[in-house]
mmCIF file of C-alpha atoms in Angstrom:
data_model
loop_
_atom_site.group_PDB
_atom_site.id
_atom_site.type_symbol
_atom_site.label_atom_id
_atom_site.label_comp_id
_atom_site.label_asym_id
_atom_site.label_seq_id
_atom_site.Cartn_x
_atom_site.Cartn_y
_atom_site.Cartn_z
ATOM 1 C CA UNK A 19 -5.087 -16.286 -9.108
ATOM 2 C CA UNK A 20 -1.919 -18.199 -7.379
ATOM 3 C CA UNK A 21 0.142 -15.905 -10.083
ATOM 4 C CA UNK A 22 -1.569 -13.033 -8.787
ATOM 5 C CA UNK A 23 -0.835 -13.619 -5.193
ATOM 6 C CA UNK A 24 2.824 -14.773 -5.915
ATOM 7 C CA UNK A 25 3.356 -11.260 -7.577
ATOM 8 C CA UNK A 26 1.053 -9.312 -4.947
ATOM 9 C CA UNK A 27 3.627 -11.166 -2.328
ATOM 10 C CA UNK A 28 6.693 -9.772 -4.641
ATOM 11 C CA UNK A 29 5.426 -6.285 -5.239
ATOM 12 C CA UNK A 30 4.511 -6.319 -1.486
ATOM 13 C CA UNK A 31 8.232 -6.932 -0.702
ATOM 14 C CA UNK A 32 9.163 -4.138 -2.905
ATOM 15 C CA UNK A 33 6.652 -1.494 -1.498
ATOM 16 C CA UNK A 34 7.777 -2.306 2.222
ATOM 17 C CA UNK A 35 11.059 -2.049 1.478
ATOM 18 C CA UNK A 36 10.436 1.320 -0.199
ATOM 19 C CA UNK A 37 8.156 2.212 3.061
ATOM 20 C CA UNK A 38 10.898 1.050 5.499
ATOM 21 C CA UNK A 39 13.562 2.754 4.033
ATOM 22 C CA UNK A 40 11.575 6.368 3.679
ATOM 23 C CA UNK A 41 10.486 5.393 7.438
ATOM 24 C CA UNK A 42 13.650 5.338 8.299
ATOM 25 C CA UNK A 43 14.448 8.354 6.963
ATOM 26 C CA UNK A 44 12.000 10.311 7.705
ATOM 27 C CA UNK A 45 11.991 8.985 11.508
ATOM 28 C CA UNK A 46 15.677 11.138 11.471
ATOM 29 C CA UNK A 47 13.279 14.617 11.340
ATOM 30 C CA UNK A 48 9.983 13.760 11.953
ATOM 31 C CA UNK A 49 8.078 11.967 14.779
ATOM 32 C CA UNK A 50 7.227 8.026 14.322
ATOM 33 C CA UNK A 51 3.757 8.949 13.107
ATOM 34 C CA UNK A 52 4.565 11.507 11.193
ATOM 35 C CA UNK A 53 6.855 9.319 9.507
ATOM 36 C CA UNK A 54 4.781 6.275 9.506
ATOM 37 C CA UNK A 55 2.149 8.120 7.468
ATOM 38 C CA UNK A 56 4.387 10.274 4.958
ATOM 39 C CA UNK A 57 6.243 6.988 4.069
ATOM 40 C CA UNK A 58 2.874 4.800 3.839
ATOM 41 C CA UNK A 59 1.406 7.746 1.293
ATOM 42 C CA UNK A 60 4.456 8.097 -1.349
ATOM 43 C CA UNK A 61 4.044 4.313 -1.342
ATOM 44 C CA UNK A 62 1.261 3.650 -1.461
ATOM 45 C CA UNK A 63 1.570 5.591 -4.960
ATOM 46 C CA UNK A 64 4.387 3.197 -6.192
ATOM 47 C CA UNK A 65 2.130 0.252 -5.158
ATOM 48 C CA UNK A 66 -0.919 1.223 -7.135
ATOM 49 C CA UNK A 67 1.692 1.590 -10.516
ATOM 50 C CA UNK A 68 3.520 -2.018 -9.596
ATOM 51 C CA UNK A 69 -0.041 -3.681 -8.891
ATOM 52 C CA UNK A 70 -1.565 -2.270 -11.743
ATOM 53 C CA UNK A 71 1.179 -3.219 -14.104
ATOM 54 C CA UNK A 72 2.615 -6.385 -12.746
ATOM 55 C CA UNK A 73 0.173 -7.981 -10.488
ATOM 56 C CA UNK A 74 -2.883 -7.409 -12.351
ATOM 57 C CA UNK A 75 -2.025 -6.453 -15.784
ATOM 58 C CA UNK A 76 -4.309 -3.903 -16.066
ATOM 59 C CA UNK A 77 -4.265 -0.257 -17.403
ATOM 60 C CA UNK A 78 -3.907 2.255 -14.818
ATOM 61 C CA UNK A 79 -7.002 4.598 -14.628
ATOM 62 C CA UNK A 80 -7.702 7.512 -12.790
ATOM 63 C CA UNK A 81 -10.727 6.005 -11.406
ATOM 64 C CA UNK A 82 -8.560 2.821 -10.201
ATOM 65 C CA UNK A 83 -5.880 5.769 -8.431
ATOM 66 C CA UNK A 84 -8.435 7.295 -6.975
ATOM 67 C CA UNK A 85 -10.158 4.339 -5.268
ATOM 68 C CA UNK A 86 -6.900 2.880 -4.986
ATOM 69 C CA UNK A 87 -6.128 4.103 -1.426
ATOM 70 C CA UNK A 88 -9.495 2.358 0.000
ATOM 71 C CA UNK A 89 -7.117 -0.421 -0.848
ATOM 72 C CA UNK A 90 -5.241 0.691 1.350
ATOM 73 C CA UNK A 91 -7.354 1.910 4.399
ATOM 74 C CA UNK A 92 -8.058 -1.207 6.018
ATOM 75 C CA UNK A 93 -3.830 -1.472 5.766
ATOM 76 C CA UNK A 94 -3.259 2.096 7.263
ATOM 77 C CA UNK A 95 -5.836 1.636 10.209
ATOM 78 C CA UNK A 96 -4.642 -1.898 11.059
ATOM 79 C CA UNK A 97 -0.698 -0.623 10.843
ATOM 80 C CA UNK A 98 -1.268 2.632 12.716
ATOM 81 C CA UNK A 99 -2.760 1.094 15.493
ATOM 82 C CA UNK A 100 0.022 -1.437 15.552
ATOM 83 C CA UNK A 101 2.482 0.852 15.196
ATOM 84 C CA UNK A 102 0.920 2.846 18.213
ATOM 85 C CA UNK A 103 0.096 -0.296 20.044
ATOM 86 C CA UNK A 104 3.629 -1.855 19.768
ATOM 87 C CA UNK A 105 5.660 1.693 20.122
ATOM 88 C CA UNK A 106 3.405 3.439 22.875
ATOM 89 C CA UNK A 107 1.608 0.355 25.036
ATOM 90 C CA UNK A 108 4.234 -2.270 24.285
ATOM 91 C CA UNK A 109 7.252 0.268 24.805
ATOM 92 C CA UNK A 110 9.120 -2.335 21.930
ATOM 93 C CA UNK A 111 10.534 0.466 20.072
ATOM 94 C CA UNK A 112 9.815 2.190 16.625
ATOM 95 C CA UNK A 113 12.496 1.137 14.469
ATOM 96 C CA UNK A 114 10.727 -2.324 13.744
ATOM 97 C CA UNK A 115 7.126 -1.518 14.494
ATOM 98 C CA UNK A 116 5.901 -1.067 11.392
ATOM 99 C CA UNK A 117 7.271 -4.604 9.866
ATOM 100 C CA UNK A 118 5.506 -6.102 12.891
ATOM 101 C CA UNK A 119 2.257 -4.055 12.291
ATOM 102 C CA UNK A 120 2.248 -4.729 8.263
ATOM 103 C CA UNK A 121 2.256 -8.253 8.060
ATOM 104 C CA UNK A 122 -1.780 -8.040 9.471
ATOM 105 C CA UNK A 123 -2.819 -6.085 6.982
ATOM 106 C CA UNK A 124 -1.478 -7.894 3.611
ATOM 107 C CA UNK A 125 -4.542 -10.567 3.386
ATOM 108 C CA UNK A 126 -7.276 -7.717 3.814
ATOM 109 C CA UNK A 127 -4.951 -5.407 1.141
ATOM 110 C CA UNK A 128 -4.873 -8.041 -1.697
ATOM 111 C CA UNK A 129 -8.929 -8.862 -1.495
ATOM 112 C CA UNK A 130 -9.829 -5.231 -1.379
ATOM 113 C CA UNK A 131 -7.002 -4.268 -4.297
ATOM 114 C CA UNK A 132 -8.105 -7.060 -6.092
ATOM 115 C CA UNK A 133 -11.721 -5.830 -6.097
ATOM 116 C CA UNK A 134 -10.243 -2.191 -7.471
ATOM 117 C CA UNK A 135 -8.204 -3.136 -9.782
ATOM 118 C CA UNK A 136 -10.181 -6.065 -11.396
ATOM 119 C CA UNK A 137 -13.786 -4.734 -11.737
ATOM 120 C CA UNK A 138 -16.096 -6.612 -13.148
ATOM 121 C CA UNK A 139 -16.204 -7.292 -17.110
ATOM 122 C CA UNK A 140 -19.513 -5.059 -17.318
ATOM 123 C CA UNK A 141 -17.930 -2.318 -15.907
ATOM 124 C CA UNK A 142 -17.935 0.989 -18.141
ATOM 125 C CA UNK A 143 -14.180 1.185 -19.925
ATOM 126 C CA UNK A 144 -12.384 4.060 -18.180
ATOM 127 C CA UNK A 145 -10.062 6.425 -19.571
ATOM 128 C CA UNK A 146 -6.441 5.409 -18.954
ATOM 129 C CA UNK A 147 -3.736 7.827 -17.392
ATOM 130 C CA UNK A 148 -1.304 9.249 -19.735
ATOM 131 C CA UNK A 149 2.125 9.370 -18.503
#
């Protein structure tokens, strides 16, 4: 499990720096939620291929990609209304918000991942994406 965390934590770096930077530019077009969400989707999509291949080891499936972003809704409602609350109520800017908003979601993102990715050994096998 602490391998699983360490690499969650690693692949977590890698998929908000990914976020940030299509934030960033997609913030030069688009408003801050507009932005917020577009980048948080193609993400999300690299996170369920690093999570599936380096933090759980396990075989990417359809089924796991298409529960994959419930993973992810607990992460998207708690970082939206950060985002909102520290851009609109706080008046602290949106070039940073989203780091600030993110780092409440991660502990909620690995248990829930975790559950998706990992089902339990008497699950039926699932068919495996092809590439």
């Amino acid at each position: 499990m602490s391998r699983q965390i360490a690499t969650f934590a690693v692949v977590g770096v890698v998929n908000t720096a990914t976020y940030y930077g299509l934030y960033l530019l997609f913030l030069t077009r688009l408003p801050y939620l507009a932005a917020h969400i577009l980048a948080f989707l193609l993400s999300m999509i690299g996170s369920f291929f690093l999570n599936a291949r380096f933090t759980y080891r396990t075989r990417p499936t359809w089924r796991k990609f298409l529960l994959f972003p419930l993973t992810n809704a607990s992460n998207f409602l708690i970082t939206t209304a950060g985002v909102y609350v520290i851009v609109d109520v706080l008046h602290a800017g949106s070039r940073f918000a989203p780091l600030l908003a993110s780092a409440a979601a991660i502990p909620v993102t690995f248990v829930v991942s975790r559950r998706i990715m990992l089902p339990k050994a008497d699950a039926v096998p699932e068919p495996a994406m092809h590439r």
